[in-house]
Amino acid sequence: MILPDLPAAAPVLARIVAAVLDRWPEHRGYLDRRFRDETPEGLASAEALAGLVAAIAGDDLGRVIDGYRHMCGMINDEEIHFRRTGRYRLSSFAEVEAAIYADPACMAPYLDGILLSQLLWRNHADAIGLYRRRFLGGNRPGYRHLEIGPGHGLLLALALADPACAAAAGWDVSATSLGRTADALARLGIGRVANLRAVDVADGHALSGARFDSLVASEVLEHLERPDLALETFRRLAAPGARLFLNVPVNSPAPDHIFLFETPEAVVDMTRAAGFDIEHTAFLPSTGLTLDRARKIAATISAVIIARAPG
C-alpha cells in the first residue's frame, strides 16, 4: 500500500487507491509520486475529495477505474502526437463532437476517467481545493451561480452545498455530460435542484439575457476554437462585480483538446482582454513536477484564474 499510514489517515482514499492498484497494478509508481510527500493538510483534503468521488461512483467504482485507465491510455497517445508535432491532433469542435461528445459509448468512460483524475492528479485536486476555499468562500451571500461544462458534477455539487448560493445552473453541449451531472448530484444527496440545460455558449441567442454573480469554466476553454469569444460571452453573462473561476490546462494534449495554450500567462492575458480584472492566479504543474520543470519541458500546467467583472 502507498504510504504505510495512509489507511489510518485517509480510509476512503486508501480504499480507492487499493481498488485502482487491484485493476491496474502498473499505476503504483505514479500513485507513489502523487501521495508520498503529501502534507497532513493535503491528505485531509484528499480524503474529503475521495469521499465525494466514492459517493458518485457508488457500486460502479470498478467501472470508473476502468474508464480512468482507458482515458490515461488515450491521453498517452495524444501526448506522443504532441511531442512529435508540437500541436494537438484535432483542431475543430465539429471533429471533437463527432468523435466523442455525440457518442455516449466514448463519452461515458471518458467522464468516468475525468472524475477519478480529480483525486489522483495533483494539479486537478489542488485546483478543486482553490475553487472550494478561495473562490466559493469569497462569493457574496445570495449569489447566482453558473457552471459551463459541469461534467463529473463535483464543482456544481460544492456550489449547491454552499449556504451562500441562492441558485445554481449547469450548461453543457453534451447530453451525456448533463445526464452524468444530474446522476452525480443525486448520488451525493444534494437536496437542492440545479437548472441543467443543453446550451452552447457560442450561440448568443441562447443566453436569454441571463446574468450570474458566480461563473465557472473548469477545463472548457481548451475545447473551443475561439476561447477568446467564449470569455467575451462570460463577460456578458456576468452581473456587475461577478466572479469568474477558470481552470485551463496548458500544454495538455487530450482527445478533445483543440486550442493550445503554451503558457499560463497566455490564459491570464486572454481573460484580462475580455474585460475581467484578475484577482488571483495559481499555476499548478502535473504530478511530480516543479513549475520550473514543467515550463522547461512543456508539460501540463493547470492555470487557475479567479477574476472579477467590473462592478
Short mmCIF file of C-alpha atoms in Angstrom, two decimals:
data_model
loop_
_atom_site.label_atom_id
_atom_site.label_comp_id
_atom_site.label_asym_id
_atom_site.label_seq_id
_atom_site.Cartn_x
_atom_site.Cartn_y
_atom_site.Cartn_z
CA MET A 1 0.00 0.00 0.00
CA ILE A 2 1.11 3.53 -0.74
CA LEU A 3 2.23 5.34 2.40
CA PRO A 4 2.24 2.98 5.38
CA ASP A 5 -0.08 5.25 7.37
CA LEU A 6 -2.50 6.02 4.51
CA PRO A 7 -5.28 3.64 5.63
CA ALA A 8 -5.47 5.18 9.11
CA ALA A 9 -5.14 8.78 7.97
CA ALA A 10 -7.42 8.52 4.92
CA PRO A 11 -9.52 5.34 4.83
CA VAL A 12 -11.69 6.26 1.83
CA LEU A 13 -8.68 7.39 -0.18
CA ALA A 14 -6.89 4.17 0.80
CA ARG A 15 -9.84 2.10 -0.43
CA ILE A 16 -9.90 3.88 -3.79
CA VAL A 17 -6.14 3.58 -4.23
CA ALA A 18 -6.26 -0.12 -3.38
CA ALA A 19 -9.06 -0.64 -5.90
CA VAL A 20 -7.06 1.18 -8.60
CA LEU A 21 -3.98 -0.94 -7.94
CA ASP A 22 -6.05 -4.11 -7.95
CA ARG A 23 -7.21 -3.37 -11.50
CA TRP A 24 -4.09 -1.53 -12.68
CA PRO A 25 -1.01 -2.55 -10.62
CA GLU A 26 1.34 -0.82 -13.08
CA HIS A 27 -0.03 2.53 -11.84
CA ARG A 28 1.72 2.11 -8.47
CA GLY A 29 4.75 4.21 -9.38
CA TYR A 30 2.59 7.16 -10.39
CA LEU A 31 0.43 6.92 -7.25
CA ASP A 32 3.56 6.77 -5.10
CA ARG A 33 4.68 10.08 -6.62
CA ARG A 34 1.22 11.56 -6.12
CA PHE A 35 0.85 10.81 -2.41
CA ARG A 36 4.24 10.07 -0.85
CA ASP A 37 5.08 13.71 0.03
CA GLU A 38 1.52 14.79 0.82
CA THR A 39 1.20 17.02 3.88
CA PRO A 40 -1.31 16.18 6.65
CA GLU A 41 -3.46 19.08 5.45
CA GLY A 42 -3.24 17.87 1.86
CA LEU A 43 -4.07 14.32 2.90
CA ALA A 44 -7.14 15.54 4.79
CA SER A 45 -8.25 17.46 1.69
CA ALA A 46 -7.67 14.38 -0.47
CA GLU A 47 -9.73 12.26 1.93
CA ALA A 48 -12.63 14.72 1.73
CA LEU A 49 -12.42 14.68 -2.06
CA ALA A 50 -12.18 10.89 -2.05
CA GLY A 51 -15.45 10.77 -0.11
CA LEU A 52 -17.19 12.74 -2.87
CA VAL A 53 -15.68 10.62 -5.63
CA ALA A 54 -16.64 7.41 -3.82
CA ALA A 55 -20.21 8.62 -3.34
CA ILE A 56 -20.56 9.49 -7.03
CA ALA A 57 -19.02 6.18 -8.13
CA GLY A 58 -21.11 4.14 -5.70
CA ASP A 59 -21.20 0.49 -6.71
CA ASP A 60 -19.64 1.43 -10.06
CA LEU A 61 -16.14 2.17 -8.75
CA GLY A 62 -14.67 -0.62 -10.88
CA ARG A 63 -16.24 0.88 -13.97
CA VAL A 64 -14.90 4.32 -13.05
CA ILE A 65 -11.39 2.90 -12.61
CA ASP A 66 -11.59 1.18 -16.00
CA GLY A 67 -12.69 4.48 -17.54
CA TYR A 68 -9.76 6.24 -15.87
CA ARG A 69 -7.28 3.69 -17.22
CA HIS A 70 -8.81 3.98 -20.68
CA MET A 71 -8.62 7.78 -20.54
CA CYS A 72 -4.98 7.68 -19.46
CA GLY A 73 -4.19 5.48 -22.46
CA MET A 74 -5.95 7.90 -24.80
CA ILE A 75 -4.06 10.84 -23.32
CA ASN A 76 -0.77 8.98 -23.63
CA ASP A 77 -1.44 8.52 -27.35
CA GLU A 78 -2.16 12.25 -27.67
CA GLU A 79 0.99 13.07 -25.70
CA ILE A 80 3.10 11.10 -28.20
CA HIS A 81 1.48 13.01 -31.08
CA PHE A 82 2.04 16.33 -29.28
CA ARG A 83 5.72 15.61 -28.67
CA ARG A 84 6.24 14.66 -32.30
CA THR A 85 4.34 17.55 -33.87
CA GLY A 86 4.09 20.34 -31.27
CA ARG A 87 0.33 20.57 -31.75
CA TYR A 88 -2.91 18.87 -30.78
CA ARG A 89 -4.32 16.21 -33.11
CA LEU A 90 -7.77 17.80 -33.66
CA SER A 91 -8.40 21.43 -34.46
CA SER A 92 -12.17 21.89 -34.76
CA PHE A 93 -15.07 21.49 -32.38
CA ALA A 94 -17.01 19.62 -35.07
CA GLU A 95 -14.32 16.92 -35.15
CA VAL A 96 -14.41 16.51 -31.39
CA GLU A 97 -18.20 16.49 -31.22
CA ALA A 98 -18.42 13.74 -33.83
CA ALA A 99 -15.65 11.65 -32.27
CA ILE A 100 -16.51 12.00 -28.57
CA TYR A 101 -19.33 14.26 -27.40
CA ALA A 102 -22.04 12.82 -29.66
CA ASP A 103 -21.01 9.23 -28.90
CA PRO A 104 -22.20 8.06 -25.45
CA ALA A 105 -20.10 4.89 -25.72
CA CYS A 106 -16.98 7.09 -25.89
CA MET A 107 -18.13 9.96 -23.70
CA ALA A 108 -19.29 7.90 -20.70
CA PRO A 109 -15.94 6.20 -19.87
CA TYR A 110 -14.14 9.47 -20.61
CA LEU A 111 -16.26 11.22 -17.97
CA ASP A 112 -15.50 8.38 -15.54
CA GLY A 113 -11.81 8.94 -16.12
CA ILE A 114 -12.09 12.68 -15.61
CA LEU A 115 -13.93 12.11 -12.32
CA LEU A 116 -11.18 9.94 -10.86
CA SER A 117 -8.44 12.25 -12.14
CA GLN A 118 -9.83 14.98 -9.88
CA LEU A 119 -8.49 12.94 -6.98
CA LEU A 120 -5.47 11.14 -8.44
CA TRP A 121 -3.89 14.00 -10.40
CA ARG A 122 -2.24 16.51 -8.11
CA ASN A 123 -2.96 19.56 -10.28
CA HIS A 124 -6.65 18.64 -10.55
CA ALA A 125 -7.03 18.10 -6.81
CA ASP A 126 -5.24 21.36 -5.98
CA ALA A 127 -7.49 23.24 -8.41
CA ILE A 128 -10.60 21.90 -6.66
CA GLY A 129 -9.12 22.99 -3.34
CA LEU A 130 -8.71 26.54 -4.62
CA TYR A 131 -12.23 26.51 -6.03
CA ARG A 132 -13.70 25.40 -2.74
CA ARG A 133 -11.73 27.62 -0.38
CA ARG A 134 -10.79 30.72 -2.29
CA PHE A 135 -13.49 31.03 -4.94
CA LEU A 136 -16.74 29.82 -3.35
CA GLY A 137 -15.57 31.13 0.01
CA GLY A 138 -15.17 34.61 -1.48
CA ASN A 139 -18.57 34.86 -3.18
CA ARG A 140 -21.14 37.28 -1.81
CA PRO A 141 -24.21 35.92 0.02
CA GLY A 142 -27.15 35.07 -2.23
CA TYR A 143 -25.02 34.56 -5.32
CA ARG A 144 -26.45 33.15 -8.56
CA HIS A 145 -24.08 30.51 -9.92
CA LEU A 146 -23.42 29.15 -13.41
CA GLU A 147 -21.02 26.39 -14.41
CA ILE A 148 -20.22 25.86 -18.07
CA GLY A 149 -19.46 22.19 -18.75
CA PRO A 150 -20.24 20.67 -15.31
CA GLY A 151 -19.31 17.13 -16.46
CA HIS A 152 -18.49 14.99 -13.41
CA GLY A 153 -20.62 17.24 -11.19
CA LEU A 154 -18.13 17.78 -8.36
CA LEU A 155 -17.81 21.55 -8.68
CA LEU A 156 -21.53 22.12 -9.16
CA ALA A 157 -22.27 19.96 -6.12
CA LEU A 158 -19.90 22.03 -3.98
CA ALA A 159 -21.66 25.23 -5.07
CA LEU A 160 -25.10 23.78 -4.31
CA ALA A 161 -23.86 22.74 -0.87
CA ASP A 162 -22.75 26.30 -0.11
CA PRO A 163 -25.40 28.10 2.02
CA ALA A 164 -24.44 31.40 0.37
CA CYS A 165 -25.51 30.11 -3.05
CA ALA A 166 -29.07 31.16 -3.89
CA ALA A 167 -29.40 29.25 -7.18
CA ALA A 168 -27.15 27.23 -9.48
CA ALA A 169 -27.24 26.26 -13.15
CA GLY A 170 -25.14 23.98 -15.33
CA TRP A 171 -24.87 24.36 -19.11
CA ASP A 172 -23.29 21.84 -21.46
CA VAL A 173 -23.41 20.86 -25.14
CA SER A 174 -23.29 17.14 -24.28
CA ALA A 175 -26.46 15.33 -23.21
CA THR A 176 -24.28 12.58 -21.76
CA SER A 177 -22.44 15.13 -19.64
CA LEU A 178 -25.64 16.69 -18.35
CA GLY A 179 -27.00 13.25 -17.50
CA ARG A 180 -23.85 12.37 -15.64
CA THR A 181 -24.01 15.66 -13.72
CA ALA A 182 -27.61 15.00 -12.67
CA ASP A 183 -26.69 11.49 -11.58
CA ALA A 184 -23.74 12.76 -9.54
CA LEU A 185 -25.89 15.33 -7.72
CA ALA A 186 -28.43 12.62 -6.91
CA ARG A 187 -25.78 10.20 -5.62
CA LEU A 188 -24.28 12.92 -3.43
CA GLY A 189 -27.69 13.54 -1.89
CA ILE A 190 -27.77 17.20 -2.90
CA GLY A 191 -31.21 18.31 -1.82
CA ARG A 192 -31.27 21.40 -4.00
CA VAL A 193 -32.09 21.36 -7.69
CA ALA A 194 -29.72 22.72 -10.31
CA ASN A 195 -31.02 24.15 -13.56
CA LEU A 196 -29.28 21.85 -16.07
CA ARG A 197 -29.64 22.93 -19.71
CA ALA A 198 -28.23 21.99 -23.09
CA VAL A 199 -26.66 25.32 -24.10
CA ASP A 200 -23.88 26.20 -26.50
CA VAL A 201 -22.30 29.38 -25.16
CA ALA A 202 -21.10 30.11 -28.70
CA ASP A 203 -24.76 30.73 -29.59
CA GLY A 204 -25.50 34.25 -28.42
CA HIS A 205 -29.25 33.78 -28.93
CA ALA A 206 -29.32 31.00 -26.31
CA LEU A 207 -28.20 33.26 -23.48
CA SER A 208 -31.59 34.96 -22.99
CA GLY A 209 -30.26 37.89 -21.02
CA ALA A 210 -29.27 35.73 -18.03
CA ARG A 211 -26.86 37.23 -15.52
CA PHE A 212 -24.88 35.46 -12.80
CA ASP A 213 -22.79 36.51 -9.80
CA SER A 214 -20.53 33.43 -9.97
CA LEU A 215 -19.29 31.78 -13.18
CA VAL A 216 -17.16 28.66 -13.57
CA ALA A 217 -15.47 27.17 -16.62
CA SER A 218 -13.16 24.38 -15.50
CA GLU A 219 -11.30 22.68 -18.34
CA VAL A 220 -13.52 24.21 -21.00
CA LEU A 221 -11.58 26.88 -22.93
CA GLU A 222 -9.10 24.39 -24.41
CA HIS A 223 -12.04 22.57 -26.04
CA LEU A 224 -13.01 25.61 -28.11
CA GLU A 225 -11.74 27.02 -31.39
CA ARG A 226 -12.17 30.60 -30.12
CA PRO A 227 -11.78 30.68 -26.34
CA ASP A 228 -11.45 34.45 -26.55
CA LEU A 229 -15.03 34.69 -27.81
CA ALA A 230 -16.20 32.39 -25.02
CA LEU A 231 -14.59 34.69 -22.45
CA GLU A 232 -16.38 37.65 -24.01
CA THR A 233 -19.62 35.69 -23.62
CA PHE A 234 -18.79 35.01 -19.97
CA ARG A 235 -18.30 38.74 -19.55
CA ARG A 236 -21.81 39.37 -20.95
CA LEU A 237 -23.23 36.75 -18.59
CA ALA A 238 -21.53 38.34 -15.58
CA ALA A 239 -23.54 40.59 -13.31
CA PRO A 240 -21.72 43.70 -12.04
CA GLY A 241 -18.95 42.56 -9.72
CA ALA A 242 -19.42 38.89 -10.60
CA ARG A 243 -16.53 36.50 -10.01
CA LEU A 244 -15.14 34.02 -12.54
CA PHE A 245 -13.26 30.78 -11.86
CA LEU A 246 -11.21 29.37 -14.72
CA ASN A 247 -9.14 26.20 -14.79
CA VAL A 248 -7.32 25.87 -18.12
CA PRO A 249 -4.68 23.21 -18.84
CA VAL A 250 -1.61 24.45 -20.71
CA ASN A 251 0.39 22.11 -22.99
CA SER A 252 -2.14 19.40 -22.23
CA PRO A 253 -2.84 17.02 -25.14
CA ALA A 254 -6.12 15.11 -24.84
CA PRO A 255 -8.56 13.60 -27.36
CA ASP A 256 -10.91 16.60 -27.13
CA HIS A 257 -8.44 19.47 -26.68
CA ILE A 258 -8.18 21.71 -29.75
CA PHE A 259 -6.84 25.10 -28.58
CA LEU A 260 -3.22 25.02 -27.46
CA PHE A 261 -2.27 27.45 -24.69
CA GLU A 262 1.52 27.38 -24.45
CA THR A 263 1.91 29.35 -21.22
CA PRO A 264 -0.30 30.06 -18.20
CA GLU A 265 0.26 33.76 -18.81
CA ALA A 266 -1.50 33.44 -22.18
CA VAL A 267 -4.67 32.42 -20.33
CA VAL A 268 -4.33 35.34 -17.91
CA ASP A 269 -3.83 37.80 -20.77
CA MET A 270 -6.87 36.47 -22.66
CA THR A 271 -9.02 36.72 -19.54
CA ARG A 272 -7.93 40.29 -18.95
CA ALA A 273 -8.55 41.19 -22.60
CA ALA A 274 -12.16 40.01 -22.23
CA GLY A 275 -12.74 42.71 -19.61
CA PHE A 276 -12.13 40.86 -16.34
CA ASP A 277 -9.91 42.08 -13.52
CA ILE A 278 -7.54 39.39 -12.26
CA GLU A 279 -7.99 38.63 -8.58
CA HIS A 280 -5.78 35.56 -8.10
CA THR A 281 -3.73 33.13 -10.17
CA ALA A 282 -2.21 29.73 -9.41
CA PHE A 283 -0.13 27.71 -11.87
CA LEU A 284 -0.28 24.04 -10.90
CA PRO A 285 2.16 21.61 -12.56
CA SER A 286 1.49 17.93 -13.23
CA THR A 287 2.13 15.37 -10.51
CA GLY A 288 5.81 15.04 -9.63
CA LEU A 289 6.98 18.19 -11.44
CA THR A 290 8.00 21.62 -10.23
CA LEU A 291 6.59 24.60 -12.06
CA ASP A 292 10.02 25.45 -13.49
CA ARG A 293 10.50 21.92 -14.77
CA ALA A 294 7.02 21.82 -16.30
CA ARG A 295 7.71 25.07 -18.13
CA LYS A 296 11.07 23.81 -19.39
CA ILE A 297 9.72 20.59 -20.90
CA ALA A 298 6.30 21.98 -21.94
CA ALA A 299 4.47 19.63 -19.58
CA THR A 300 0.91 20.17 -18.45
CA ILE A 301 0.25 23.10 -16.11
CA SER A 302 -3.23 23.87 -14.83
CA ALA A 303 -3.73 27.63 -14.98
CA VAL A 304 -6.26 28.55 -12.30
CA ILE A 305 -7.56 32.09 -12.50
CA ILE A 306 -10.04 33.88 -10.28
CA ALA A 307 -11.22 37.10 -11.87
CA ARG A 308 -13.89 39.71 -11.32
CA ALA A 309 -16.15 41.65 -13.67
CA PRO A 310 -16.20 45.41 -13.19
CA GLY A 311 -18.96 46.40 -10.90
#
